[in-house]
Amino acid sequence: MTFTIAIDGPAAAGKGTLSRRIAEEYGFHHLDTGLTYRATAKALLDRKLPLDDEPLAAEVAGKLDLGGLDRAVLSAHEIGDAASKVAVMPSVRRALVEAQRAFSAREPGTVLDGRDIGTVVCPDAPVKLYVTASAEVRAKRRFDEVVAGGGTADFETILADIVRRDERDAGRADSPMRAADDAHLLDTSEMSIEAAFSAAKAIIDAALKQ
Ligand code: C5P
């Protein structure tokens, strides 16, 4: 049997970096499920198709190749916003969740991160983490990333975008973003990535011994 680590939480909480570190540490396969929603949205945007045509979006989602997800291309801010719009549609979620579940069964183990991994995609995962941080801290991290990359950004705009996306993700009817009842909460507001990694590692090592 494979070993799955489910990592959920809002945008810019640090779950991506943490997931990659964990996957590397244990030699597990990693899937950032946000990229599957982003790739679906981008395929629609590229073809100038509407984001709210559910049958069309579900068809695109059903044809997605998990091997072709390019994080550098898909990480653009506007694609994240468009992704959260296609992510409210149940038939899009069904298509993507099927592909995500197939991925989660890979040997010897998998790390999946997203919004509904512990609650919907892999409810039986032996380790569930819910990584969060205050909206202000998350907006500051995004702001610093943009500035470090040589871009210009407005902190208040980034903060407003983050709050709006949180509301859309937590408020939707199908698979809203939330911590599973048996998830370990990691608030990274005042925690370095190293400290978050050590806390996660202690939880995972304890579960692997069982
Ligand atoms: O994590 P990321 O910012 O890349 O996710 C983009 C959007 O995709 C999220 O705002 C959310 O609406 C959607 N998503 C989701 N379920 C997941 C992963 C992402 O609904 N498991």
JSON list of C-alpha atoms and ligand atoms in Angstrom, two decimals:
[
{"chain": "A", "resi": 1, "resn": "MET", "atom": "CA", "xyz": [0.00, 0.00, 0.00]},
{"chain": "A", "resi": 2, "resn": "THR", "atom": "CA", "xyz": [1.17, 3.47, -0.77]},
{"chain": "A", "resi": 3, "resn": "PHE", "atom": "CA", "xyz": [1.48, 6.25, 1.82]},
{"chain": "A", "resi": 4, "resn": "THR", "atom": "CA", "xyz": [-0.30, 9.53, 1.13]},
{"chain": "A", "resi": 5, "resn": "ILE", "atom": "CA", "xyz": [0.28, 12.91, 2.75]},
{"chain": "A", "resi": 6, "resn": "ALA", "atom": "CA", "xyz": [-2.60, 15.37, 2.23]},
{"chain": "A", "resi": 7, "resn": "ILE", "atom": "CA", "xyz": [-1.74, 19.06, 2.56]},
{"chain": "A", "resi": 8, "resn": "ASP", "atom": "CA", "xyz": [-4.44, 21.73, 2.35]},
{"chain": "A", "resi": 9, "resn": "GLY", "atom": "CA", "xyz": [-4.70, 25.42, 3.03]},
{"chain": "A", "resi": 10, "resn": "PRO", "atom": "CA", "xyz": [-5.33, 28.84, 1.46]},
{"chain": "A", "resi": 11, "resn": "ALA", "atom": "CA", "xyz": [-3.24, 30.57, -1.21]},
{"chain": "A", "resi": 12, "resn": "ALA", "atom": "CA", "xyz": [0.28, 31.67, -0.23]},
{"chain": "A", "resi": 13, "resn": "ALA", "atom": "CA", "xyz": [0.28, 29.91, 3.15]},
{"chain": "A", "resi": 14, "resn": "GLY", "atom": "CA", "xyz": [3.51, 28.11, 2.27]},
{"chain": "A", "resi": 15, "resn": "LYS", "atom": "CA", "xyz": [2.00, 24.72, 1.48]},
{"chain": "A", "resi": 16, "resn": "GLY", "atom": "CA", "xyz": [3.65, 24.47, -1.95]},
{"chain": "A", "resi": 17, "resn": "THR", "atom": "CA", "xyz": [7.19, 24.92, -0.62]},
{"chain": "A", "resi": 18, "resn": "LEU", "atom": "CA", "xyz": [6.44, 22.65, 2.31]},
{"chain": "A", "resi": 19, "resn": "SER", "atom": "CA", "xyz": [4.96, 19.94, 0.06]},
{"chain": "A", "resi": 20, "resn": "ARG", "atom": "CA", "xyz": [7.97, 19.94, -2.24]},
{"chain": "A", "resi": 21, "resn": "ARG", "atom": "CA", "xyz": [10.37, 19.69, 0.72]},
{"chain": "A", "resi": 22, "resn": "ILE", "atom": "CA", "xyz": [8.40, 16.79, 2.20]},
{"chain": "A", "resi": 23, "resn": "ALA", "atom": "CA", "xyz": [8.22, 14.92, -1.13]},
{"chain": "A", "resi": 24, "resn": "GLU", "atom": "CA", "xyz": [11.97, 15.33, -1.56]},
{"chain": "A", "resi": 25, "resn": "GLU", "atom": "CA", "xyz": [12.70, 14.19, 2.01]},
{"chain": "A", "resi": 26, "resn": "TYR", "atom": "CA", "xyz": [10.69, 10.96, 1.70]},
{"chain": "A", "resi": 27, "resn": "GLY", "atom": "CA", "xyz": [11.24, 10.26, -2.01]},
{"chain": "A", "resi": 28, "resn": "PHE", "atom": "CA", "xyz": [7.50, 10.55, -2.69]},
{"chain": "A", "resi": 29, "resn": "HIS", "atom": "CA", "xyz": [5.71, 11.78, -5.84]},
{"chain": "A", "resi": 30, "resn": "HIS", "atom": "CA", "xyz": [4.25, 15.27, -5.49]},
{"chain": "A", "resi": 31, "resn": "LEU", "atom": "CA", "xyz": [1.16, 16.76, -7.13]},
{"chain": "A", "resi": 32, "resn": "ASP", "atom": "CA", "xyz": [0.21, 20.41, -6.67]},
{"chain": "A", "resi": 33, "resn": "THR", "atom": "CA", "xyz": [-3.51, 19.98, -7.43]},
{"chain": "A", "resi": 34, "resn": "GLY", "atom": "CA", "xyz": [-3.91, 23.76, -7.81]},
{"chain": "A", "resi": 35, "resn": "LEU", "atom": "CA", "xyz": [-2.01, 23.36, -11.09]},
{"chain": "A", "resi": 36, "resn": "THR", "atom": "CA", "xyz": [-4.76, 21.08, -12.44]},
{"chain": "A", "resi": 37, "resn": "TYR", "atom": "CA", "xyz": [-7.37, 23.82, -11.87]},
{"chain": "A", "resi": 38, "resn": "ARG", "atom": "CA", "xyz": [-4.96, 26.43, -13.24]},
{"chain": "A", "resi": 39, "resn": "ALA", "atom": "CA", "xyz": [-4.23, 24.39, -16.39]},
{"chain": "A", "resi": 40, "resn": "THR", "atom": "CA", "xyz": [-7.95, 23.93, -17.03]},
{"chain": "A", "resi": 41, "resn": "ALA", "atom": "CA", "xyz": [-8.52, 27.69, -16.67]},
{"chain": "A", "resi": 42, "resn": "LYS", "atom": "CA", "xyz": [-5.53, 28.54, -18.86]},
{"chain": "A", "resi": 43, "resn": "ALA", "atom": "CA", "xyz": [-6.67, 26.20, -21.64]},
{"chain": "A", "resi": 44, "resn": "LEU", "atom": "CA", "xyz": [-10.00, 28.07, -21.70]},
{"chain": "A", "resi": 45, "resn": "LEU", "atom": "CA", "xyz": [-8.38, 31.52, -21.52]},
{"chain": "A", "resi": 46, "resn": "ASP", "atom": "CA", "xyz": [-5.93, 30.65, -24.33]},
{"chain": "A", "resi": 47, "resn": "ARG", "atom": "CA", "xyz": [-8.80, 29.71, -26.61]},
{"chain": "A", "resi": 48, "resn": "LYS", "atom": "CA", "xyz": [-10.80, 32.76, -25.52]},
{"chain": "A", "resi": 49, "resn": "LEU", "atom": "CA", "xyz": [-13.56, 30.49, -24.23]},
{"chain": "A", "resi": 50, "resn": "PRO", "atom": "CA", "xyz": [-15.82, 31.48, -21.32]},
{"chain": "A", "resi": 51, "resn": "LEU", "atom": "CA", "xyz": [-14.83, 30.36, -17.81]},
{"chain": "A", "resi": 52, "resn": "ASP", "atom": "CA", "xyz": [-18.38, 29.59, -16.73]},
{"chain": "A", "resi": 53, "resn": "ASP", "atom": "CA", "xyz": [-19.49, 27.08, -19.41]},
{"chain": "A", "resi": 54, "resn": "GLU", "atom": "CA", "xyz": [-19.54, 23.96, -17.25]},
{"chain": "A", "resi": 55, "resn": "PRO", "atom": "CA", "xyz": [-19.80, 21.21, -19.93]},
{"chain": "A", "resi": 56, "resn": "LEU", "atom": "CA", "xyz": [-16.97, 22.82, -21.89]},
{"chain": "A", "resi": 57, "resn": "ALA", "atom": "CA", "xyz": [-14.74, 23.29, -18.84]},
{"chain": "A", "resi": 58, "resn": "ALA", "atom": "CA", "xyz": [-15.39, 19.70, -17.73]},
{"chain": "A", "resi": 59, "resn": "GLU", "atom": "CA", "xyz": [-14.40, 18.42, -21.17]},
{"chain": "A", "resi": 60, "resn": "VAL", "atom": "CA", "xyz": [-11.13, 20.36, -20.99]},
{"chain": "A", "resi": 61, "resn": "ALA", "atom": "CA", "xyz": [-10.53, 19.09, -17.43]},
{"chain": "A", "resi": 62, "resn": "GLY", "atom": "CA", "xyz": [-11.15, 15.49, -18.53]},
{"chain": "A", "resi": 63, "resn": "LYS", "atom": "CA", "xyz": [-8.41, 15.73, -21.16]},
{"chain": "A", "resi": 64, "resn": "LEU", "atom": "CA", "xyz": [-5.76, 17.20, -18.90]},
{"chain": "A", "resi": 65, "resn": "ASP", "atom": "CA", "xyz": [-2.33, 15.55, -18.92]},
{"chain": "A", "resi": 66, "resn": "LEU", "atom": "CA", "xyz": [-0.88, 15.63, -15.40]},
{"chain": "A", "resi": 67, "resn": "GLY", "atom": "CA", "xyz": [2.58, 15.15, -16.86]},
{"chain": "A", "resi": 68, "resn": "GLY", "atom": "CA", "xyz": [2.42, 18.43, -18.76]},
{"chain": "A", "resi": 69, "resn": "LEU", "atom": "CA", "xyz": [1.76, 20.86, -15.89]},
{"chain": "A", "resi": 70, "resn": "ASP", "atom": "CA", "xyz": [4.26, 23.72, -16.06]},
{"chain": "A", "resi": 71, "resn": "ARG", "atom": "CA", "xyz": [4.41, 25.59, -12.77]},
{"chain": "A", "resi": 72, "resn": "ALA", "atom": "CA", "xyz": [6.38, 28.53, -14.19]},
{"chain": "A", "resi": 73, "resn": "VAL", "atom": "CA", "xyz": [3.71, 29.22, -16.80]},
{"chain": "A", "resi": 74, "resn": "LEU", "atom": "CA", "xyz": [0.71, 28.45, -14.58]},
{"chain": "A", "resi": 75, "resn": "SER", "atom": "CA", "xyz": [1.77, 30.44, -11.52]},
{"chain": "A", "resi": 76, "resn": "ALA", "atom": "CA", "xyz": [0.61, 33.81, -12.97]},
{"chain": "A", "resi": 77, "resn": "HIS", "atom": "CA", "xyz": [-1.70, 35.65, -10.60]},
{"chain": "A", "resi": 78, "resn": "GLU", "atom": "CA", "xyz": [-4.60, 36.04, -13.10]},
{"chain": "A", "resi": 79, "resn": "ILE", "atom": "CA", "xyz": [-4.57, 32.30, -13.77]},
{"chain": "A", "resi": 80, "resn": "GLY", "atom": "CA", "xyz": [-5.04, 31.66, -10.03]},
{"chain": "A", "resi": 81, "resn": "ASP", "atom": "CA", "xyz": [-8.11, 33.85, -10.01]},
{"chain": "A", "resi": 82, "resn": "ALA", "atom": "CA", "xyz": [-9.52, 32.18, -13.15]},
{"chain": "A", "resi": 83, "resn": "ALA", "atom": "CA", "xyz": [-8.75, 28.75, -11.60]},
{"chain": "A", "resi": 84, "resn": "SER", "atom": "CA", "xyz": [-10.89, 29.54, -8.56]},
{"chain": "A", "resi": 85, "resn": "LYS", "atom": "CA", "xyz": [-13.78, 30.32, -10.94]},
{"chain": "A", "resi": 86, "resn": "VAL", "atom": "CA", "xyz": [-13.61, 26.99, -12.79]},
{"chain": "A", "resi": 87, "resn": "ALA", "atom": "CA", "xyz": [-13.08, 25.23, -9.44]},
{"chain": "A", "resi": 88, "resn": "VAL", "atom": "CA", "xyz": [-16.65, 25.98, -8.31]},
{"chain": "A", "resi": 89, "resn": "MET", "atom": "CA", "xyz": [-18.10, 23.70, -11.02]},
{"chain": "A", "resi": 90, "resn": "PRO", "atom": "CA", "xyz": [-18.86, 20.16, -9.76]},
{"chain": "A", "resi": 91, "resn": "SER", "atom": "CA", "xyz": [-18.25, 18.36, -13.08]},
{"chain": "A", "resi": 92, "resn": "VAL", "atom": "CA", "xyz": [-14.85, 20.05, -13.44]},
{"chain": "A", "resi": 93, "resn": "ARG", "atom": "CA", "xyz": [-13.98, 18.91, -9.91]},
{"chain": "A", "resi": 94, "resn": "ARG", "atom": "CA", "xyz": [-15.15, 15.34, -10.63]},
{"chain": "A", "resi": 95, "resn": "ALA", "atom": "CA", "xyz": [-12.87, 15.07, -13.66]},
{"chain": "A", "resi": 96, "resn": "LEU", "atom": "CA", "xyz": [-9.84, 16.50, -11.87]},
{"chain": "A", "resi": 97, "resn": "VAL", "atom": "CA", "xyz": [-10.40, 14.59, -8.62]},
{"chain": "A", "resi": 98, "resn": "GLU", "atom": "CA", "xyz": [-10.44, 11.32, -10.58]},
{"chain": "A", "resi": 99, "resn": "ALA", "atom": "CA", "xyz": [-7.01, 12.11, -12.04]},
{"chain": "A", "resi": 100, "resn": "GLN", "atom": "CA", "xyz": [-5.72, 13.28, -8.63]},
{"chain": "A", "resi": 101, "resn": "ARG", "atom": "CA", "xyz": [-6.88, 10.07, -6.91]},
{"chain": "A", "resi": 102, "resn": "ALA", "atom": "CA", "xyz": [-5.15, 7.94, -9.56]},
{"chain": "A", "resi": 103, "resn": "PHE", "atom": "CA", "xyz": [-1.97, 9.93, -8.91]},
{"chain": "A", "resi": 104, "resn": "SER", "atom": "CA", "xyz": [-2.27, 9.48, -5.14]},
{"chain": "A", "resi": 105, "resn": "ALA", "atom": "CA", "xyz": [-2.02, 5.68, -5.50]},
{"chain": "A", "resi": 106, "resn": "ARG", "atom": "CA", "xyz": [1.53, 5.79, -6.90]},
{"chain": "A", "resi": 107, "resn": "GLU", "atom": "CA", "xyz": [4.17, 3.81, -5.02]},
{"chain": "A", "resi": 108, "resn": "PRO", "atom": "CA", "xyz": [5.99, 4.24, -2.71]},
{"chain": "A", "resi": 109, "resn": "GLY", "atom": "CA", "xyz": [4.15, 7.34, -1.55]},
{"chain": "A", "resi": 110, "resn": "THR", "atom": "CA", "xyz": [2.58, 10.63, -2.58]},
{"chain": "A", "resi": 111, "resn": "VAL", "atom": "CA", "xyz": [2.18, 14.19, -1.38]},
{"chain": "A", "resi": 112, "resn": "LEU", "atom": "CA", "xyz": [-0.84, 16.07, -2.73]},
{"chain": "A", "resi": 113, "resn": "ASP", "atom": "CA", "xyz": [-1.53, 19.68, -1.88]},
{"chain": "A", "resi": 114, "resn": "GLY", "atom": "CA", "xyz": [-4.65, 21.72, -2.52]},
{"chain": "A", "resi": 115, "resn": "ARG", "atom": "CA", "xyz": [-7.86, 22.76, -0.79]},
{"chain": "A", "resi": 116, "resn": "ASP", "atom": "CA", "xyz": [-9.87, 19.50, -0.49]},
{"chain": "A", "resi": 117, "resn": "ILE", "atom": "CA", "xyz": [-7.25, 16.74, -0.36]},
{"chain": "A", "resi": 118, "resn": "GLY", "atom": "CA", "xyz": [-7.90, 15.68, 3.25]},
{"chain": "A", "resi": 119, "resn": "THR", "atom": "CA", "xyz": [-11.66, 16.11, 2.99]},
{"chain": "A", "resi": 120, "resn": "VAL", "atom": "CA", "xyz": [-12.53, 14.82, -0.51]},
{"chain": "A", "resi": 121, "resn": "VAL", "atom": "CA", "xyz": [-9.66, 13.58, -2.68]},
{"chain": "A", "resi": 122, "resn": "CYS", "atom": "CA", "xyz": [-7.84, 11.39, -0.13]},
{"chain": "A", "resi": 123, "resn": "PRO", "atom": "CA", "xyz": [-10.02, 11.22, 2.99]},
{"chain": "A", "resi": 124, "resn": "ASP", "atom": "CA", "xyz": [-8.15, 8.10, 4.17]},
{"chain": "A", "resi": 125, "resn": "ALA", "atom": "CA", "xyz": [-4.67, 9.66, 3.99]},
{"chain": "A", "resi": 126, "resn": "PRO", "atom": "CA", "xyz": [-2.69, 8.68, 7.11]},
{"chain": "A", "resi": 127, "resn": "VAL", "atom": "CA", "xyz": [-1.25, 12.20, 7.41]},
{"chain": "A", "resi": 128, "resn": "LYS", "atom": "CA", "xyz": [-3.25, 15.38, 6.88]},
{"chain": "A", "resi": 129, "resn": "LEU", "atom": "CA", "xyz": [-1.86, 18.85, 7.37]},
{"chain": "A", "resi": 130, "resn": "TYR", "atom": "CA", "xyz": [-3.74, 22.13, 7.14]},
{"chain": "A", "resi": 131, "resn": "VAL", "atom": "CA", "xyz": [-1.25, 24.93, 6.51]},
{"chain": "A", "resi": 132, "resn": "THR", "atom": "CA", "xyz": [-2.49, 28.44, 7.11]},
{"chain": "A", "resi": 133, "resn": "ALA", "atom": "CA", "xyz": [-1.34, 31.99, 7.91]},
{"chain": "A", "resi": 134, "resn": "SER", "atom": "CA", "xyz": [-3.08, 35.32, 8.34]},
{"chain": "A", "resi": 135, "resn": "ALA", "atom": "CA", "xyz": [-4.23, 37.04, 5.12]},
{"chain": "A", "resi": 136, "resn": "GLU", "atom": "CA", "xyz": [-1.83, 39.94, 5.83]},
{"chain": "A", "resi": 137, "resn": "VAL", "atom": "CA", "xyz": [1.18, 37.65, 6.18]},
{"chain": "A", "resi": 138, "resn": "ARG", "atom": "CA", "xyz": [0.25, 35.78, 3.00]},
{"chain": "A", "resi": 139, "resn": "ALA", "atom": "CA", "xyz": [-0.23, 39.02, 1.07]},
{"chain": "A", "resi": 140, "resn": "LYS", "atom": "CA", "xyz": [3.14, 40.28, 2.31]},
{"chain": "A", "resi": 141, "resn": "ARG", "atom": "CA", "xyz": [4.82, 37.07, 1.08]},
{"chain": "A", "resi": 142, "resn": "ARG", "atom": "CA", "xyz": [3.24, 37.46, -2.37]},
{"chain": "A", "resi": 143, "resn": "PHE", "atom": "CA", "xyz": [4.21, 41.14, -2.43]},
{"chain": "A", "resi": 144, "resn": "ASP", "atom": "CA", "xyz": [7.84, 40.32, -1.52]},
{"chain": "A", "resi": 145, "resn": "GLU", "atom": "CA", "xyz": [7.94, 37.61, -4.22]},
{"chain": "A", "resi": 146, "resn": "VAL", "atom": "CA", "xyz": [6.81, 40.04, -6.91]},
{"chain": "A", "resi": 147, "resn": "VAL", "atom": "CA", "xyz": [9.26, 42.74, -5.79]},
{"chain": "A", "resi": 148, "resn": "ALA", "atom": "CA", "xyz": [12.14, 40.20, -5.54]},
{"chain": "A", "resi": 149, "resn": "GLY", "atom": "CA", "xyz": [11.34, 39.16, -9.11]},
{"chain": "A", "resi": 150, "resn": "GLY", "atom": "CA", "xyz": [11.84, 42.76, -10.25]},
{"chain": "A", "resi": 151, "resn": "GLY", "atom": "CA", "xyz": [8.13, 43.54, -10.61]},
{"chain": "A", "resi": 152, "resn": "THR", "atom": "CA", "xyz": [5.95, 46.18, -9.03]},
{"chain": "A", "resi": 153, "resn": "ALA", "atom": "CA", "xyz": [2.96, 45.43, -6.87]},
{"chain": "A", "resi": 154, "resn": "ASP", "atom": "CA", "xyz": [0.42, 47.12, -4.67]},
{"chain": "A", "resi": 155, "resn": "PHE", "atom": "CA", "xyz": [0.10, 45.48, -1.25]},
{"chain": "A", "resi": 156, "resn": "GLU", "atom": "CA", "xyz": [-3.56, 46.46, -0.74]},
{"chain": "A", "resi": 157, "resn": "THR", "atom": "CA", "xyz": [-4.55, 45.02, -4.14]},
{"chain": "A", "resi": 158, "resn": "ILE", "atom": "CA", "xyz": [-2.78, 41.73, -3.40]},
{"chain": "A", "resi": 159, "resn": "LEU", "atom": "CA", "xyz": [-4.44, 41.56, 0.03]},
{"chain": "A", "resi": 160, "resn": "ALA", "atom": "CA", "xyz": [-7.89, 42.20, -1.47]},
{"chain": "A", "resi": 161, "resn": "ASP", "atom": "CA", "xyz": [-7.30, 39.48, -4.10]},
{"chain": "A", "resi": 162, "resn": "ILE", "atom": "CA", "xyz": [-6.26, 36.98, -1.45]},
{"chain": "A", "resi": 163, "resn": "VAL", "atom": "CA", "xyz": [-9.29, 37.72, 0.71]},
{"chain": "A", "resi": 164, "resn": "ARG", "atom": "CA", "xyz": [-11.62, 37.42, -2.32]},
{"chain": "A", "resi": 165, "resn": "ARG", "atom": "CA", "xyz": [-10.08, 34.10, -3.38]},
{"chain": "A", "resi": 166, "resn": "ASP", "atom": "CA", "xyz": [-10.32, 32.73, 0.20]},
{"chain": "A", "resi": 167, "resn": "GLU", "atom": "CA", "xyz": [-14.01, 33.65, 0.26]},
{"chain": "A", "resi": 168, "resn": "ARG", "atom": "CA", "xyz": [-14.66, 31.98, -3.10]},
{"chain": "A", "resi": 169, "resn": "ASP", "atom": "CA", "xyz": [-12.75, 28.82, -2.10]},
{"chain": "A", "resi": 170, "resn": "ALA", "atom": "CA", "xyz": [-14.24, 28.51, 1.39]},
{"chain": "A", "resi": 171, "resn": "GLY", "atom": "CA", "xyz": [-17.74, 29.56, 0.34]},
{"chain": "A", "resi": 172, "resn": "ARG", "atom": "CA", "xyz": [-18.40, 27.27, -2.63]},
{"chain": "A", "resi": 173, "resn": "ALA", "atom": "CA", "xyz": [-20.95, 24.48, -2.22]},
{"chain": "A", "resi": 174, "resn": "ASP", "atom": "CA", "xyz": [-18.85, 21.63, -3.70]},
{"chain": "A", "resi": 175, "resn": "SER", "atom": "CA", "xyz": [-15.73, 20.70, -1.72]},
{"chain": "A", "resi": 176, "resn": "PRO", "atom": "CA", "xyz": [-15.15, 24.02, 0.05]},
{"chain": "A", "resi": 177, "resn": "MET", "atom": "CA", "xyz": [-11.68, 24.71, 1.42]},
{"chain": "A", "resi": 178, "resn": "ARG", "atom": "CA", "xyz": [-11.58, 23.52, 5.02]},
{"chain": "A", "resi": 179, "resn": "ALA", "atom": "CA", "xyz": [-9.44, 21.50, 7.39]},
{"chain": "A", "resi": 180, "resn": "ALA", "atom": "CA", "xyz": [-10.42, 17.84, 7.76]},
{"chain": "A", "resi": 181, "resn": "ASP", "atom": "CA", "xyz": [-11.47, 16.98, 11.31]},
{"chain": "A", "resi": 182, "resn": "ASP", "atom": "CA", "xyz": [-8.34, 14.84, 11.71]},
{"chain": "A", "resi": 183, "resn": "ALA", "atom": "CA", "xyz": [-5.90, 17.33, 10.14]},
{"chain": "A", "resi": 184, "resn": "HIS", "atom": "CA", "xyz": [-2.93, 18.78, 12.05]},
{"chain": "A", "resi": 185, "resn": "LEU", "atom": "CA", "xyz": [-3.03, 22.58, 11.90]},
{"chain": "A", "resi": 186, "resn": "LEU", "atom": "CA", "xyz": [0.19, 24.43, 11.05]},
{"chain": "A", "resi": 187, "resn": "ASP", "atom": "CA", "xyz": [-0.09, 28.21, 11.31]},
{"chain": "A", "resi": 188, "resn": "THR", "atom": "CA", "xyz": [2.95, 29.61, 9.51]},
{"chain": "A", "resi": 189, "resn": "SER", "atom": "CA", "xyz": [2.19, 33.29, 10.28]},
{"chain": "A", "resi": 190, "resn": "GLU", "atom": "CA", "xyz": [5.16, 33.45, 12.62]},
{"chain": "A", "resi": 191, "resn": "MET", "atom": "CA", "xyz": [6.96, 30.31, 11.56]},
{"chain": "A", "resi": 192, "resn": "SER", "atom": "CA", "xyz": [9.83, 29.90, 9.12]},
{"chain": "A", "resi": 193, "resn": "ILE", "atom": "CA", "xyz": [9.60, 27.27, 6.39]},
{"chain": "A", "resi": 194, "resn": "GLU", "atom": "CA", "xyz": [12.29, 25.32, 8.29]},
{"chain": "A", "resi": 195, "resn": "ALA", "atom": "CA", "xyz": [10.22, 25.31, 11.48]},
{"chain": "A", "resi": 196, "resn": "ALA", "atom": "CA", "xyz": [7.10, 24.26, 9.54]},
{"chain": "A", "resi": 197, "resn": "PHE", "atom": "CA", "xyz": [9.08, 21.48, 7.87]},
{"chain": "A", "resi": 198, "resn": "SER", "atom": "CA", "xyz": [10.39, 20.18, 11.22]},
{"chain": "A", "resi": 199, "resn": "ALA", "atom": "CA", "xyz": [6.87, 20.16, 12.68]},
{"chain": "A", "resi": 200, "resn": "ALA", "atom": "CA", "xyz": [5.53, 18.33, 9.62]},
{"chain": "A", "resi": 201, "resn": "LYS", "atom": "CA", "xyz": [8.38, 15.82, 9.67]},
{"chain": "A", "resi": 202, "resn": "ALA", "atom": "CA", "xyz": [7.70, 14.91, 13.30]},
{"chain": "A", "resi": 203, "resn": "ILE", "atom": "CA", "xyz": [4.03, 14.25, 12.45]},
{"chain": "A", "resi": 204, "resn": "ILE", "atom": "CA", "xyz": [4.89, 12.18, 9.34]},
{"chain": "A", "resi": 205, "resn": "ASP", "atom": "CA", "xyz": [7.61, 10.13, 11.08]},
{"chain": "A", "resi": 206, "resn": "ALA", "atom": "CA", "xyz": [5.21, 9.25, 13.88]},
{"chain": "A", "resi": 207, "resn": "ALA", "atom": "CA", "xyz": [2.57, 8.10, 11.34]},
{"chain": "A", "resi": 208, "resn": "LEU", "atom": "CA", "xyz": [5.11, 6.07, 9.34]},
{"chain": "A", "resi": 209, "resn": "LYS", "atom": "CA", "xyz": [6.03, 4.11, 12.50]},
{"chain": "A", "resi": 210, "resn": "GLN", "atom": "CA", "xyz": [2.45, 2.98, 13.05]},
{"chain": "B", "resi": 1, "resn": "C5P", "atom": "O1", "xyz": [-3.25, 26.51, -4.96]},
{"chain": "B", "resi": 1, "resn": "C5P", "atom": "P1", "xyz": [-3.52, 27.41, -6.15]},
{"chain": "B", "resi": 1, "resn": "C5P", "atom": "O2", "xyz": [-3.47, 28.86, -5.83]},
{"chain": "B", "resi": 1, "resn": "C5P", "atom": "O3", "xyz": [-2.64, 27.06, -7.31]},
{"chain": "B", "resi": 1, "resn": "C5P", "atom": "O4", "xyz": [-5.01, 27.04, -6.60]},
{"chain": "B", "resi": 1, "resn": "C5P", "atom": "C1", "xyz": [-5.69, 27.79, -7.56]},
{"chain": "B", "resi": 1, "resn": "C5P", "atom": "C2", "xyz": [-7.18, 27.63, -7.33]},
{"chain": "B", "resi": 1, "resn": "C5P", "atom": "O5", "xyz": [-7.57, 26.29, -7.67]},
{"chain": "B", "resi": 1, "resn": "C5P", "atom": "C3", "xyz": [-7.63, 27.82, -5.89]},
{"chain": "B", "resi": 1, "resn": "C5P", "atom": "O6", "xyz": [-7.90, 29.17, -5.58]},
{"chain": "B", "resi": 1, "resn": "C5P", "atom": "C4", "xyz": [-8.87, 26.96, -5.82]},
{"chain": "B", "resi": 1, "resn": "C5P", "atom": "O7", "xyz": [-10.01, 27.66, -6.26]},
{"chain": "B", "resi": 1, "resn": "C5P", "atom": "C5", "xyz": [-8.61, 25.85, -6.81]},
{"chain": "B", "resi": 1, "resn": "C5P", "atom": "N1", "xyz": [-8.24, 24.60, -6.13]},
{"chain": "B", "resi": 1, "resn": "C5P", "atom": "C6", "xyz": [-9.27, 23.81, -5.65]},
{"chain": "B", "resi": 1, "resn": "C5P", "atom": "N2", "xyz": [-9.00, 22.60, -5.11]},
{"chain": "B", "resi": 1, "resn": "C5P", "atom": "C7", "xyz": [-7.74, 22.17, -5.00]},
{"chain": "B", "resi": 1, "resn": "C5P", "atom": "C8", "xyz": [-6.67, 22.98, -5.46]},
{"chain": "B", "resi": 1, "resn": "C5P", "atom": "C9", "xyz": [-6.95, 24.22, -6.01]},
{"chain": "B", "resi": 1, "resn": "C5P", "atom": "O8", "xyz": [-10.43, 24.20, -5.73]},
{"chain": "B", "resi": 1, "resn": "C5P", "atom": "N3", "xyz": [-7.50, 20.95, -4.50]}
]
